[in-house]
mmCIF file of C-alpha atoms in Angstrom:
data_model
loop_
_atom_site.group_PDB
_atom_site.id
_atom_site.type_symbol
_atom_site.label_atom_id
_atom_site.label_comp_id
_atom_site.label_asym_id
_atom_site.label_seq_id
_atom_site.Cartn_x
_atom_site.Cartn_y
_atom_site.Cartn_z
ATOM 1 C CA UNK E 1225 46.267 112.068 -291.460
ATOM 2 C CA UNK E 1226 48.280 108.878 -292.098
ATOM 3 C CA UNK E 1227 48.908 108.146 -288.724
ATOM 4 C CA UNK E 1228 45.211 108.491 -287.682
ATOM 5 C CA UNK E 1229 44.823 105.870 -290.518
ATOM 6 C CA UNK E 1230 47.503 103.856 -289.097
ATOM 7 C CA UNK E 1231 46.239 103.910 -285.313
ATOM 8 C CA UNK E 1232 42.398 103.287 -286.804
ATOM 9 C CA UNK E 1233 44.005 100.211 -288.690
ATOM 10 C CA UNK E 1234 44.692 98.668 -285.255
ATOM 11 C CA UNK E 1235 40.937 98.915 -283.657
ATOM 12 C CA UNK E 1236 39.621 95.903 -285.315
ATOM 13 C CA UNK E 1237 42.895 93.768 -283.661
ATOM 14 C CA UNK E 1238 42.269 94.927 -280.137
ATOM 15 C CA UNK E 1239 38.614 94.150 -280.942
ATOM 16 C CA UNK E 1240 39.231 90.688 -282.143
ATOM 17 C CA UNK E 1241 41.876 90.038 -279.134
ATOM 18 C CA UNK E 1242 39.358 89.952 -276.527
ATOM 19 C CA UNK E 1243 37.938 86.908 -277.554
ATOM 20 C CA UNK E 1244 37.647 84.744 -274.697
ATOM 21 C CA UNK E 1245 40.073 81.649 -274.345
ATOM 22 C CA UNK E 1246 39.478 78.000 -276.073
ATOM 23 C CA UNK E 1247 37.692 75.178 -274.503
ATOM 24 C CA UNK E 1248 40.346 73.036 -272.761
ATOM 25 C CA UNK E 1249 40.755 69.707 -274.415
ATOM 26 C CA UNK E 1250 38.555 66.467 -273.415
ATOM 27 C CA UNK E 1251 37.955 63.554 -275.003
ATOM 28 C CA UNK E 1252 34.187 63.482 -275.854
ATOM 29 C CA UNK E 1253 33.865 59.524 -276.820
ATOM 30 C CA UNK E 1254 34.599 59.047 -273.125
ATOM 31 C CA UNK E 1255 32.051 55.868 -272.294
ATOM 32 C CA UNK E 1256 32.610 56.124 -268.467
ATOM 33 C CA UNK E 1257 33.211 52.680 -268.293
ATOM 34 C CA UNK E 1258 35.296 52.223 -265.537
ATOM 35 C CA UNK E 1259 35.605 53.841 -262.161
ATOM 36 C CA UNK E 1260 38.856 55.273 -262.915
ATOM 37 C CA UNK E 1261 37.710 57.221 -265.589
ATOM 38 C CA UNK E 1262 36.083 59.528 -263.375
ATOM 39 C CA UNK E 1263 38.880 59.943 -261.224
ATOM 40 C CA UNK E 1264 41.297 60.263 -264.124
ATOM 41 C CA UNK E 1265 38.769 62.929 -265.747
ATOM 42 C CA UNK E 1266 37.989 64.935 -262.088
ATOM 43 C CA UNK E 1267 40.685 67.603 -263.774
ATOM 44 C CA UNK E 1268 39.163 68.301 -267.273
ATOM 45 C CA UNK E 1269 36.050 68.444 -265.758
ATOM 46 C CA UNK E 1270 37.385 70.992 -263.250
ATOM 47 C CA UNK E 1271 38.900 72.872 -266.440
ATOM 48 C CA UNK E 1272 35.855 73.234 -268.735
ATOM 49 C CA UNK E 1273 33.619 74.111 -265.304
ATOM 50 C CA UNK E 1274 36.080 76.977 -265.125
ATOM 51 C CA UNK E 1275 35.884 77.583 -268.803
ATOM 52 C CA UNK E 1276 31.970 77.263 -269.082
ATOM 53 C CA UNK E 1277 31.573 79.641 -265.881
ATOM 54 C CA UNK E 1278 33.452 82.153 -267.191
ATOM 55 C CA UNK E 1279 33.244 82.317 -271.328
ATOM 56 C CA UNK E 1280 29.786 83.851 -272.205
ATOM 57 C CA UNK E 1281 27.428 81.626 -273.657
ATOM 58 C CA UNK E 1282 27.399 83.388 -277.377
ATOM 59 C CA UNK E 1283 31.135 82.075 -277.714
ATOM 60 C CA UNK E 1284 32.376 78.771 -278.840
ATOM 61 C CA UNK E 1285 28.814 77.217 -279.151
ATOM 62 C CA UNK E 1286 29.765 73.640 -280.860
ATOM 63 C CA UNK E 1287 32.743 73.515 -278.183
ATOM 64 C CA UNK E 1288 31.117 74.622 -275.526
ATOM 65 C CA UNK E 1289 27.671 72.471 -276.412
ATOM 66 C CA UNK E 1290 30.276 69.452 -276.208
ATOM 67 C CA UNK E 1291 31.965 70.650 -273.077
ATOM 68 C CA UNK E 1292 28.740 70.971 -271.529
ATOM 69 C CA UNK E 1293 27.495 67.373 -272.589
ATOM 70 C CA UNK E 1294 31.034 65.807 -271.083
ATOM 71 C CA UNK E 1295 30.774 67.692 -267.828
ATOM 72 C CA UNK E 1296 26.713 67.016 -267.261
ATOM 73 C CA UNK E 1297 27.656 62.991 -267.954
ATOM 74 C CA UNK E 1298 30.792 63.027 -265.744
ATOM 75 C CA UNK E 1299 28.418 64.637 -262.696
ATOM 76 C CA UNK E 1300 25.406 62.301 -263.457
ATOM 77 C CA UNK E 1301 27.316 58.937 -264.196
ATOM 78 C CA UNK E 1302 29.979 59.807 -260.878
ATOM 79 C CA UNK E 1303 29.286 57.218 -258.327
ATOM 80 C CA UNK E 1304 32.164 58.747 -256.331
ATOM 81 C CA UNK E 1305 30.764 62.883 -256.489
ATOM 82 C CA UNK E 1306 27.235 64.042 -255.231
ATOM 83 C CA UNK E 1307 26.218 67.703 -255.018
ATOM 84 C CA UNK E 1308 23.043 69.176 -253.807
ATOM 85 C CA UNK E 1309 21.903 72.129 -256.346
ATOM 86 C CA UNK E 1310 19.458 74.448 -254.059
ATOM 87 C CA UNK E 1311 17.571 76.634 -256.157
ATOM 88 C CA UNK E 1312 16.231 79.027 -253.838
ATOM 89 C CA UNK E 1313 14.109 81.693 -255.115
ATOM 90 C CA UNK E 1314 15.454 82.082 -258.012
ATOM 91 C CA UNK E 1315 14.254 78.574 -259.730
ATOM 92 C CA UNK E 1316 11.571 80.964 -261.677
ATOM 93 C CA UNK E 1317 14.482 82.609 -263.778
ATOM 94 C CA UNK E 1318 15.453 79.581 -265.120
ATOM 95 C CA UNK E 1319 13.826 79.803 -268.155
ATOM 96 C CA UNK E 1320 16.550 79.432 -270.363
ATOM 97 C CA UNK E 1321 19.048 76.630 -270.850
ATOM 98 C CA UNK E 1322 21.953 79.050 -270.594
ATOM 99 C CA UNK E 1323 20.597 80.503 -267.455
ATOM 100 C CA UNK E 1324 20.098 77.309 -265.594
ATOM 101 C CA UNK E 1325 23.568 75.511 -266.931
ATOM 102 C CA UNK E 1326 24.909 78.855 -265.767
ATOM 103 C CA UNK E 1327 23.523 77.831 -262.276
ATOM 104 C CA UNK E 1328 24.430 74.806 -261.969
ATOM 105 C CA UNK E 1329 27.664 74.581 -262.984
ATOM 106 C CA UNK E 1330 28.656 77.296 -260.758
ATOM 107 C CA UNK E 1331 27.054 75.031 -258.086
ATOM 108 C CA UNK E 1332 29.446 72.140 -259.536
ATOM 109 C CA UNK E 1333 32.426 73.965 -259.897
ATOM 110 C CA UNK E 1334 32.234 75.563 -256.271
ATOM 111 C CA UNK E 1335 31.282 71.864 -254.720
ATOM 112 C CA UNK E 1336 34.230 70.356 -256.844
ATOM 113 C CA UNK E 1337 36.767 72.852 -255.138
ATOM 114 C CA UNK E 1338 35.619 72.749 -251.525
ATOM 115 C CA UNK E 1339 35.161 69.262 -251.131
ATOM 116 C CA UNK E 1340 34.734 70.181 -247.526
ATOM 117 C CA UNK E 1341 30.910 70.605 -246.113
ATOM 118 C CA UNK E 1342 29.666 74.089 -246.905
ATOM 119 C CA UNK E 1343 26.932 75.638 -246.057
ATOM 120 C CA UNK E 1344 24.053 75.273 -249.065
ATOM 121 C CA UNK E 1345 23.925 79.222 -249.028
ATOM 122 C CA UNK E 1346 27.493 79.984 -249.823
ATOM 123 C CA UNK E 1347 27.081 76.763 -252.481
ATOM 124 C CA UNK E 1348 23.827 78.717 -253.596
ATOM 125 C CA UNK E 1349 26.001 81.812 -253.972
ATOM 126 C CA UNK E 1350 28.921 80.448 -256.461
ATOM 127 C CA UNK E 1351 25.785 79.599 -258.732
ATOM 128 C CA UNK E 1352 24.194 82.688 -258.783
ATOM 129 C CA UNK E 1353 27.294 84.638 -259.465
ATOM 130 C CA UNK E 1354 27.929 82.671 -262.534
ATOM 131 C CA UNK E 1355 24.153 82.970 -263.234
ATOM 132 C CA UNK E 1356 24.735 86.633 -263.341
ATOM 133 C CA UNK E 1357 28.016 86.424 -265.163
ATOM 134 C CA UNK E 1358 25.551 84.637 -268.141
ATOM 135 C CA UNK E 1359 23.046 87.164 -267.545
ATOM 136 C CA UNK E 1360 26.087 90.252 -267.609
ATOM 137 C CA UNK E 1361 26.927 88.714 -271.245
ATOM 138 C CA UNK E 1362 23.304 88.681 -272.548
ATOM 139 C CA UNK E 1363 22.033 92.008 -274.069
ATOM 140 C CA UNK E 1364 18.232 90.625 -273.288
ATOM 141 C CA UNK E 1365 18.975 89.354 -269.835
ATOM 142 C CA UNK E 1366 21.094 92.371 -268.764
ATOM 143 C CA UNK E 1367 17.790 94.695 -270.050
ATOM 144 C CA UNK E 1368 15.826 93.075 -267.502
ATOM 145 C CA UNK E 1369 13.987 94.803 -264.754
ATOM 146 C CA UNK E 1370 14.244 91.554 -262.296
ATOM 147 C CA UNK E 1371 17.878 91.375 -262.758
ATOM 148 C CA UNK E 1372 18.818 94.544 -262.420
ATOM 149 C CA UNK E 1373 18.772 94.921 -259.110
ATOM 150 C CA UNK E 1374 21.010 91.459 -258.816
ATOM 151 C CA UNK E 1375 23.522 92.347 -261.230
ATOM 152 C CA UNK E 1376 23.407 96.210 -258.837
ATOM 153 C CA UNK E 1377 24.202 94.344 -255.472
ATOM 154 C CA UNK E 1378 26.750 91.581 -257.117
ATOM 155 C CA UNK E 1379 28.897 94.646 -258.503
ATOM 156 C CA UNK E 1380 28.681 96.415 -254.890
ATOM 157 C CA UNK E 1381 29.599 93.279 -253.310
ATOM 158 C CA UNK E 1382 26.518 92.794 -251.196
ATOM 159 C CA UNK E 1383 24.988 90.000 -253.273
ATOM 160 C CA UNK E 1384 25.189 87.757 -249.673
ATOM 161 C CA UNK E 1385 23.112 90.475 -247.988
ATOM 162 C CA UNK E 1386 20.420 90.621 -251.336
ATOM 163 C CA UNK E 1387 20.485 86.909 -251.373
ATOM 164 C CA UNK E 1388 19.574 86.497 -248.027
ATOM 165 C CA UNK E 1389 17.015 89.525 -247.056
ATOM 166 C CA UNK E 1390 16.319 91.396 -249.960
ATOM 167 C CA UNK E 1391 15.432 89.037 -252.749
ATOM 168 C CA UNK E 1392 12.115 88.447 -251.619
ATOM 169 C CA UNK E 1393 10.810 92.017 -250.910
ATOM 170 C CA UNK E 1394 12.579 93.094 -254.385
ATOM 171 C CA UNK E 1395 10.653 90.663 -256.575
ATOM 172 C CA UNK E 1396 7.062 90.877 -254.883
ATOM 173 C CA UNK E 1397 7.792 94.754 -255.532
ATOM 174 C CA UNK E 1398 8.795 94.341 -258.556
ATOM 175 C CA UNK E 1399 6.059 91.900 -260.086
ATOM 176 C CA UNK E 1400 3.858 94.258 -258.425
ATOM 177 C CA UNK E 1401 4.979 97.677 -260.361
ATOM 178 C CA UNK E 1402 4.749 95.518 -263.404
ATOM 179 C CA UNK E 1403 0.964 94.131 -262.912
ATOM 180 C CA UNK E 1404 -0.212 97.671 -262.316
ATOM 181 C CA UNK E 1405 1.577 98.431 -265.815
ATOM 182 C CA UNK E 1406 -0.265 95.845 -267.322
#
C-alpha cells in the first residue's frame, strides 16, 4: 500500500513536466529604428515563430501576447522581408485571433526558412499545419465537425492531397448535412 502511495505521489510531477518550453528572450522596447535592427533581430524572430507555432495558445499568454506583438512589428516594419499570406479556402475559419495568428505565422516561419521561391501552396501548407496544431490544442476547435476531417488527413499525412482536391467537396458536404439539421 505504501508504495502505491509513493508511485501516486509522482503523477502530479510527470503532469506538471509537460509544460511546454519558455518564450525565448527578446527585447520588447525594440523601436525598429534602424535598418540593422531587423537584421540583428531576423534570429529571435525566427525563435519565438518556432516557439509560437508550436506552444498551444492556452500557455504563456502575457509572454506569448508580447512575443506575438514583437514578431507582427518586426514582419510589418521589415523593409528588407515580404511574404505573401494566401488564404485559400480556409479564410472563413479564421474567426478567432488564435486561429488566424496560428496561420500566419506558420506562413512566416516557413517563408523565413526557405528564403528561396516556393510555390504559394507548399507556403499555404506550413500555415495550415500550424493552424491545426492550434486547433489540436483547443478542446472547442478539436470538437468541430469542419475540422475534423483536416485534423483526419494531417495525421494520415495526406493533408497535400485534402488541401488540394478534397477541401472543397468536404465543406459544401458538410455545410450541407448541417443546414438540413437546422
Amino acid at each position: 500500500m505504501k508504495q502505491l502511495i509513493f508511485l501516486l505521489s509522482f503523477i502530479p510531477l510527470s503532469i506538471w513536466s509537460q509544460e511546454y518550453r519558455k518564450c525565448p528572450s527578446f527585447n520588447s522596447e525594440e523601436k525598429w529604428g534602424n535598418l540593422d535592427a531587423f537584421a540583428e533581430n531576423e534570429k529571435v524572430v525566427l525563435n519565438l515563430l518556432e516557439w509560437l507555432t508550436s506552444t498551444p495558445p492556452t500557455e504563456q499568454l502575457i509572454e506569448r501576447s508580447s512575443a506575438s506583438i514583437f514578431v507582427m512589428e518586426w514582419v510589418t516594419k521589415n523593409p528588407n522581408f515580404k511574404v505573401n499570406v494566401e488564404v485559400g479556402p480556409y479564410s472563413e475559419y479564421f474567426f478567432t485571433e488564435d486561429l488566424m495568428l496560428g496561420y500566419l505565422f506558420g506562413n512566416v516561419l516557413f517563408a523565413l526558412k526557405h528564403e528561396s521561391k516556393v510555390k504559394p501552396e507548399v507556403q499555404r501548407l506550413a500555415g495550415l499545419k500550424t493552424f491545426l496544431f492550434v486547433v489540436e490544442h483547443s478542446e472547442l476547435y478539436s470538437k468541430n465537425r469542419i475540422f475534423k476531417a483536416l485534423l483526419r488527413a494531417n495525421r494520415k499525412g495526406e493533408l497535400i492531397e485534402f488541401d488540394n482536391q478534397m477541401w472543397l467537396n468536404y465543406k459544401s458536404h458538410a455545410l450541407l448535412s448541417q443546414e438540413k439539421l437546422n
